[in-house]
Amino acid sequence: MHAWFDTAGLGLFIHWDHASQQGLEISWPLTGGGGVLIHAQDVTPEQYHSSAATFDPTAWDPAGLARLARESGVQYAVLTTKHHSGFALFHTKLSDWSIEHTPYGRDIVREFADAMRAEGIRVGFYFSLSDWHHPDYPAFTLEHRPYRFGRTPPMPDEESWARFVDVMHGQIRELLTGYGTVDVIWFDGGWERRPEAWKAKELEAMIRELQPGIIINDRLPTVGDYETPEQFVPPTPPARKWETCMTMNESWSWNPADHDYKSPRSLIHTLCEVVGRGGNLLLNVSPRGDGSLPPEQVERLEHLGSWVRRHRDAVLGVEAGLEAWQHYGPSTRNGSRVFVHLLARPYDTVTVRGLKVRRVERVVELASGTELAFTTRTGILDGWGDDPDGEVTITVPADLVDDDVTVLAIDIV
Ligand code: FHN
């Protein structure tokens, strides 16, 4: 895979649509809500689509968002260029259903990509294969309710489908030719049609030709470089690279009725759990209809960022650390330095097992750089060997315990 992605650690997901003006979850309300997304509302497709006409997010501040992302440790950002609702946040010659034909008019995808790159953040495009607005898909109507996974809306006749696939491939070509280097393409919605219908292999060939360095997620059926568990940290890490995408509350896009926010601390714990198992966390934010981020989400990003700035070396640019039995909690590694993340309290000392104890050079509390006292122990007979495995017990002074997660760095020569 790509070295940068393997150890990226933290990405930012951005779910946004004109319907954010109505405070609606993205796309699902037009199908009648959804069992999976507990806060998704039920409105008619007509009502859902109506807010495209007034979309004018004058408070959208891509430079501010990119700065906040960089300050929070974000390494890549993925924007919904087009969700299942079919509305494109970019200018497309292949449809009128886009930001170009709204009061705002400017190309949000371009503004996003330019702003992220200016802050050194890699650029990712989310793109839904399913399109509940395009007549050839066909568009989702009241007759298609209730929504059934993989069965609605029904497959159209061959000609309509061929036209749709041309438009869909064409829009992806537009995204991959007009916006500079695109680091990640993040597909979604592939469950509604069979793999052959998407012409997945042809699409992959086009993508790799246009953007040879790109990473493709696993949701274009039969294609993909990495796995995307959703809203969940897998107990056993997938065999290949993976990324957990997760919302801060229970909605992907701005929903003022959803107050089910995770605490800032639990988001930091999730980041540690994910990177400790070799994954990346793609943490979602949801701009409001005017483009501004809700204060609850800014607060969480800032809190996370303040912790990441103090513990950057332990979560960014690292790989999975020790085996689960060696330490009660996540751990990461960068070369000869092992980081143990202390998520559970209380503790006076922390014991890490199965280390080459004679090679432990030093232990520091990462945020302050304070060197910590430690003792080692091996089995009596093992201790007669040259390079025995044993345990290291580290004293952690109470005043160095972090409110969220304390990290100890162990240097093993
Ligand atoms: O239906 C979407 C949902 O709205 C959201 O975009 C998530 C992000 O992974 N993906 C889909 C469900 O798997």
XYZ file of C-alpha atoms and ligand atoms in Angstrom:
426
model
C 0.000 0.000 0.000
C 0.994 3.627 0.279
C 3.354 4.385 3.121
C 1.599 7.630 4.010
C -1.790 5.932 4.394
C -0.433 2.952 6.311
C 0.555 5.191 9.187
C -1.727 8.208 8.642
C -3.593 7.590 11.911
C -6.235 10.310 11.634
C -8.437 11.480 8.777
C -11.412 13.850 8.633
C -14.665 12.800 6.951
C -17.040 15.582 5.874
C -20.682 14.771 5.121
C -22.540 17.670 3.617
C -25.457 18.290 1.276
C -27.881 21.108 0.459
C -30.396 19.286 2.716
C -28.235 20.298 5.689
C -30.197 23.560 5.418
C -33.225 21.543 6.549
C -31.238 19.781 9.270
C -31.797 16.485 7.478
C -29.522 13.450 7.641
C -27.818 13.095 4.298
C -29.845 11.223 1.617
C -31.691 8.680 3.783
C -34.735 10.823 4.659
C -35.824 10.777 1.014
C -36.220 7.003 1.221
C -38.377 7.355 4.329
C -35.627 7.395 6.932
C -33.584 4.314 7.621
C -33.522 1.635 10.251
C -29.748 1.844 10.425
C -29.460 5.573 11.030
C -31.635 6.107 14.059
C -32.014 9.865 13.643
C -32.712 9.886 9.890
C -35.982 11.709 9.304
C -38.819 10.822 6.941
C -39.609 13.413 4.248
C -40.802 13.063 0.675
C -38.149 13.005 -2.042
C -39.618 16.292 -3.267
C -39.144 17.907 0.122
C -35.609 16.546 0.434
C -34.473 17.793 -2.967
C -36.208 21.179 -2.597
C -33.388 22.840 -0.656
C -30.932 22.636 -3.575
C -32.664 25.751 -4.916
C -31.635 27.837 -1.907
C -28.193 26.407 -1.138
C -25.915 29.337 -0.385
C -23.481 28.398 2.395
C -21.988 31.818 2.964
C -20.312 30.737 6.228
C -18.404 27.881 4.517
C -14.789 28.557 5.376
C -12.636 25.832 3.815
C -9.401 27.519 4.909
C -10.641 27.650 8.513
C -11.717 24.019 8.394
C -8.366 22.963 6.941
C -6.497 24.908 9.627
C -8.578 23.318 12.380
C -7.988 19.919 10.795
C -4.227 20.432 10.628
C -4.143 21.657 14.210
C -6.054 18.518 15.213
C -3.486 16.228 13.612
C -5.606 15.306 10.595
C -3.488 13.843 7.765
C -6.175 13.444 5.088
C -9.704 14.680 4.538
C -12.555 13.088 2.586
C -15.540 15.156 1.385
C -18.881 13.857 0.074
C -18.518 15.124 -3.494
C -21.794 13.333 -4.252
C -23.822 11.278 -1.776
C -26.715 8.900 -2.543
C -28.957 11.975 -2.936
C -27.199 12.562 -6.267
C -26.393 16.236 -5.678
C -22.838 17.105 -6.768
C -20.798 19.559 -4.706
C -18.668 20.071 -7.829
C -19.255 21.558 -11.255
C -20.160 18.801 -13.665
C -20.849 19.012 -17.364
C -22.858 15.807 -17.095
C -25.744 17.049 -14.990
C -27.495 20.199 -13.825
C -27.928 18.720 -10.369
C -24.974 20.398 -8.773
C -23.672 23.310 -6.734
C -23.061 25.217 -9.961
C -26.811 25.744 -10.299
C -27.458 27.076 -6.798
C -27.254 30.614 -5.421
C -23.760 29.731 -4.139
C -22.521 28.695 -7.566
C -18.863 28.137 -6.674
C -17.238 24.704 -6.839
C -17.131 23.455 -3.225
C -14.991 20.440 -4.084
C -12.341 22.695 -5.597
C -12.432 25.008 -2.579
C -12.103 22.016 -0.277
C -9.205 20.432 -2.202
C -7.253 23.691 -2.494
C -7.701 24.549 1.183
C -6.694 21.109 2.443
C -3.604 20.955 0.233
C -2.574 24.420 1.421
C -2.417 23.003 4.962
C -0.488 19.909 3.881
C -3.533 17.638 4.229
C -4.085 14.957 1.614
C -7.297 15.062 -0.391
C -9.981 12.383 -0.576
C -13.238 12.314 -2.544
C -16.260 10.361 -1.310
C -18.469 9.344 -4.236
C -21.712 7.407 -4.026
C -22.222 4.900 -6.815
C -25.941 4.852 -6.103
C -27.809 7.977 -7.159
C -31.352 8.457 -5.904
C -31.962 11.526 -8.046
C -30.813 10.532 -11.525
C -33.771 9.483 -13.726
C -31.773 6.663 -15.312
C -30.731 5.126 -11.978
C -33.788 5.581 -11.492
C -34.605 8.307 -8.983
C -36.088 7.137 -5.685
C -39.816 7.868 -5.467
C -42.554 7.262 -2.924
C -43.528 4.099 -4.845
C -40.157 2.595 -4.011
C -40.801 2.706 -0.289
C -40.019 0.971 1.940
C -36.297 0.993 1.174
C -34.927 -2.549 0.891
C -31.176 -3.095 0.876
C -30.071 -4.130 -2.589
C -33.597 -4.104 -4.028
C -34.733 -0.506 -4.368
C -34.861 1.469 -6.502
C -35.300 -1.288 -9.102
C -32.912 -1.790 -11.989
C -34.083 0.197 -15.067
C -34.004 -1.031 -18.677
C -30.594 -1.662 -20.260
C -30.423 1.582 -22.194
C -31.171 3.754 -19.187
C -28.643 1.880 -17.117
C -25.948 2.247 -19.791
C -26.610 5.999 -19.863
C -26.380 6.177 -16.091
C -23.089 4.275 -15.984
C -21.632 6.637 -18.592
C -22.590 9.649 -16.490
C -21.267 8.065 -13.308
C -17.920 7.093 -14.858
C -17.804 10.519 -16.511
C -18.267 12.335 -13.206
C -15.487 10.314 -11.650
C -13.290 11.232 -14.619
C -14.130 14.901 -14.000
C -13.171 14.586 -10.335
C -9.906 12.872 -11.146
C -8.833 15.226 -13.917
C -9.887 18.667 -12.787
C -8.741 18.868 -9.166
C -5.025 18.062 -9.066
C -3.704 15.084 -7.150
C -6.421 13.091 -5.470
C -5.019 10.817 -2.775
C -8.091 8.742 -1.901
C -11.318 7.869 -3.679
C -13.930 6.698 -1.205
C -16.793 4.825 -2.850
C -20.088 4.017 -1.196
C -23.540 2.702 -2.064
C -22.268 -0.230 -4.127
C -24.668 -2.680 -2.460
C -27.591 -1.636 -4.678
C -26.323 -3.208 -7.904
C -24.291 -6.248 -8.855
C -20.507 -5.669 -9.353
C -20.706 -6.124 -13.140
C -23.387 -3.433 -13.367
C -20.984 -0.767 -12.061
C -18.336 -1.893 -14.603
C -16.069 -1.942 -11.627
C -12.932 -3.255 -13.326
C -13.170 -0.723 -16.162
C -13.716 2.010 -13.635
C -10.711 0.902 -11.615
C -8.499 0.905 -14.711
C -9.603 4.452 -15.538
C -9.022 5.645 -11.982
C -5.532 4.192 -11.764
C -4.609 5.605 -15.147
C -5.790 9.107 -14.242
C -4.376 9.104 -10.700
C -1.616 6.467 -10.448
C -0.912 7.213 -6.784
C -4.528 7.037 -5.625
C -5.868 4.738 -2.904
C -9.307 3.187 -3.488
C -11.470 2.033 -0.573
C -13.252 -1.326 -0.611
C -16.780 -0.225 -1.508
C -16.587 -0.431 -5.277
C -17.475 -4.128 -5.358
C -14.527 -6.407 -6.269
C -12.047 -3.498 -6.128
C -10.210 -1.751 -3.336
C -6.995 -1.294 -1.426
C -8.224 -1.265 2.162
C -11.142 -2.143 4.431
C -13.673 0.280 5.868
C -15.438 -0.917 9.025
C -18.140 1.657 9.794
C -18.983 3.083 13.225
C -17.053 0.220 14.785
C -13.585 -0.773 15.930
C -13.111 -4.380 14.802
C -12.086 -6.681 17.679
C -9.720 -8.531 15.380
C -8.001 -6.224 12.926
C -8.605 -7.046 9.252
C -5.673 -8.742 7.507
C -4.968 -5.736 5.302
C -4.906 -2.009 5.998
C -8.168 -0.645 7.377
C -9.910 2.530 8.433
C -12.832 2.971 10.819
C -15.163 5.783 9.822
C -17.091 7.209 12.743
C -19.506 10.014 13.540
C -19.210 12.267 16.590
C -22.929 11.783 17.321
C -25.174 9.251 15.524
C -25.689 11.220 12.305
C -23.419 11.697 9.311
C -24.658 15.133 8.439
C -25.941 18.070 10.466
C -28.985 17.038 12.461
C -29.924 19.478 15.232
C -32.138 16.872 16.922
C -29.263 14.445 17.419
C -27.629 15.178 20.759
C -26.076 11.708 21.122
C -22.530 13.046 21.109
C -19.593 10.914 22.149
C -17.434 12.611 24.734
C -14.173 14.186 23.553
C -12.348 11.725 25.778
C -14.027 8.695 24.229
C -13.033 9.944 20.758
C -9.404 10.101 21.911
C -9.735 6.587 23.327
C -11.123 5.406 19.986
C -8.201 6.989 18.132
C -5.775 5.116 20.414
C -7.678 1.830 20.007
C -7.736 2.168 16.232
C -4.094 3.094 15.669
C -3.080 0.506 18.268
C -4.591 -2.146 16.004
C -3.030 -0.784 12.847
C -6.014 1.190 11.518
C -6.783 4.814 10.721
C -9.674 6.750 12.256
C -11.744 8.729 9.737
C -13.637 11.010 12.092
C -16.709 12.706 10.677
C -17.880 16.312 10.856
C -21.120 17.756 9.501
C -21.237 21.363 8.272
C -24.579 23.104 8.743
C -26.612 24.509 5.864
C -24.681 27.769 5.990
C -21.359 25.914 5.866
C -20.305 26.498 9.466
C -19.401 23.608 11.759
C -21.644 23.031 14.791
C -19.937 24.142 18.023
C -20.186 20.626 19.550
C -18.034 19.331 16.702
C -15.517 22.178 16.800
C -15.144 21.612 20.533
C -14.470 17.902 20.001
C -11.945 18.489 17.244
C -10.164 21.102 19.341
C -10.071 18.848 22.378
C -8.787 15.943 20.311
C -6.265 18.255 18.662
C -4.898 19.511 21.940
C -4.307 15.907 23.065
C -2.829 14.891 19.681
C -0.416 17.819 19.733
C 0.959 16.573 23.054
C 1.021 12.919 21.951
C 1.540 13.172 18.216
C 4.456 10.718 18.094
C 2.281 7.989 19.608
C -0.611 8.151 17.106
C 0.647 9.634 13.820
C 3.275 7.891 11.716
C 3.182 4.752 13.864
C 2.250 1.121 13.414
C 0.472 -1.318 15.712
C 2.496 -2.032 18.831
C 2.544 -4.942 21.260
C 0.407 -8.056 21.479
C -2.759 -7.622 23.553
C -1.375 -9.753 26.429
C 1.708 -7.571 26.853
C -0.086 -4.460 28.112
C -3.626 -3.635 29.306
C -4.520 -1.223 26.547
C -3.501 -0.050 23.097
C 0.113 0.397 22.093
C 1.938 1.607 19.004
C 5.470 1.493 17.703
C 7.881 3.578 15.704
C 11.134 1.712 15.143
C 12.740 0.988 18.499
C 10.256 3.139 20.437
C 7.113 1.523 21.824
C 4.260 3.714 23.040
C 1.905 2.325 25.649
C -1.402 4.157 25.947
C -2.942 4.198 29.421
C -6.718 4.352 29.025
C -7.836 2.831 32.314
C -7.269 4.318 35.729
C -6.261 4.104 38.561
C -2.615 3.031 38.481
C 0.582 3.771 40.411
C 2.732 1.536 38.289
C 2.252 0.004 34.870
C 3.690 -3.343 33.855
C 4.563 -4.225 30.274
C 5.330 -7.885 29.609
C 7.349 -9.849 27.110
C 10.042 -7.232 26.481
C 13.786 -7.819 26.110
C 14.340 -6.274 29.502
C 18.105 -5.760 29.275
C 17.597 -3.635 26.179
C 15.151 -1.202 27.755
C 17.122 1.987 27.743
C 14.667 4.488 29.052
C 10.999 5.257 29.625
C 9.496 8.727 29.315
C 6.057 10.197 29.797
C 5.538 11.455 26.286
C 3.757 14.778 26.789
C 6.245 16.205 29.275
C 9.333 14.218 28.256
C 9.857 13.313 31.917
C 12.050 10.278 32.390
C 10.322 7.665 34.581
C 11.792 5.149 37.002
C 11.292 1.498 36.132
C 12.292 -1.930 37.371
C 12.584 -5.165 35.438
C 11.903 -8.758 36.347
C 12.474 -12.083 34.633
C 11.989 -15.666 35.694
C 14.964 -16.679 37.855
C 16.350 -19.169 35.372
C 15.644 -16.910 32.373
C 17.701 -14.205 34.086
C 20.851 -16.252 33.542
C 20.438 -15.857 29.766
C 22.068 -13.052 27.763
C 18.944 -11.417 26.400
C 15.971 -12.545 28.451
C 12.310 -11.697 27.993
C 10.705 -10.276 31.061
C 8.510 -7.514 32.390
C 9.109 -3.833 32.926
C 7.291 -2.055 35.749
C 7.123 1.695 35.388
C 6.216 4.176 38.119
C 3.779 6.827 36.901
C 3.650 9.873 39.206
C 0.106 11.130 39.765
C 0.929 14.615 38.497
C 1.853 13.213 35.081
C -1.432 11.389 34.586
C -3.282 12.923 31.628
C -7.014 13.615 31.925
C -7.694 11.655 28.754
C -4.863 9.231 27.965
C -1.328 9.149 29.379
C 1.297 7.781 26.987
C 4.591 6.209 28.021
C 7.377 5.844 25.459
C 9.728 2.911 26.003
C 13.036 2.952 24.132
C 14.362 -0.496 23.435
C 17.819 -0.633 21.862
O -25.365 5.363 3.607
C -24.092 5.850 3.894
C -24.065 6.796 5.051
O -24.921 7.874 4.817
C -22.653 7.293 5.224
O -22.203 7.970 4.075
C -21.740 6.128 5.481
C -20.281 6.466 5.647
O -19.529 5.302 5.687
N -21.821 5.141 4.401
C -23.121 4.695 4.028
C -23.579 3.494 4.690
O -22.619 2.483 4.683
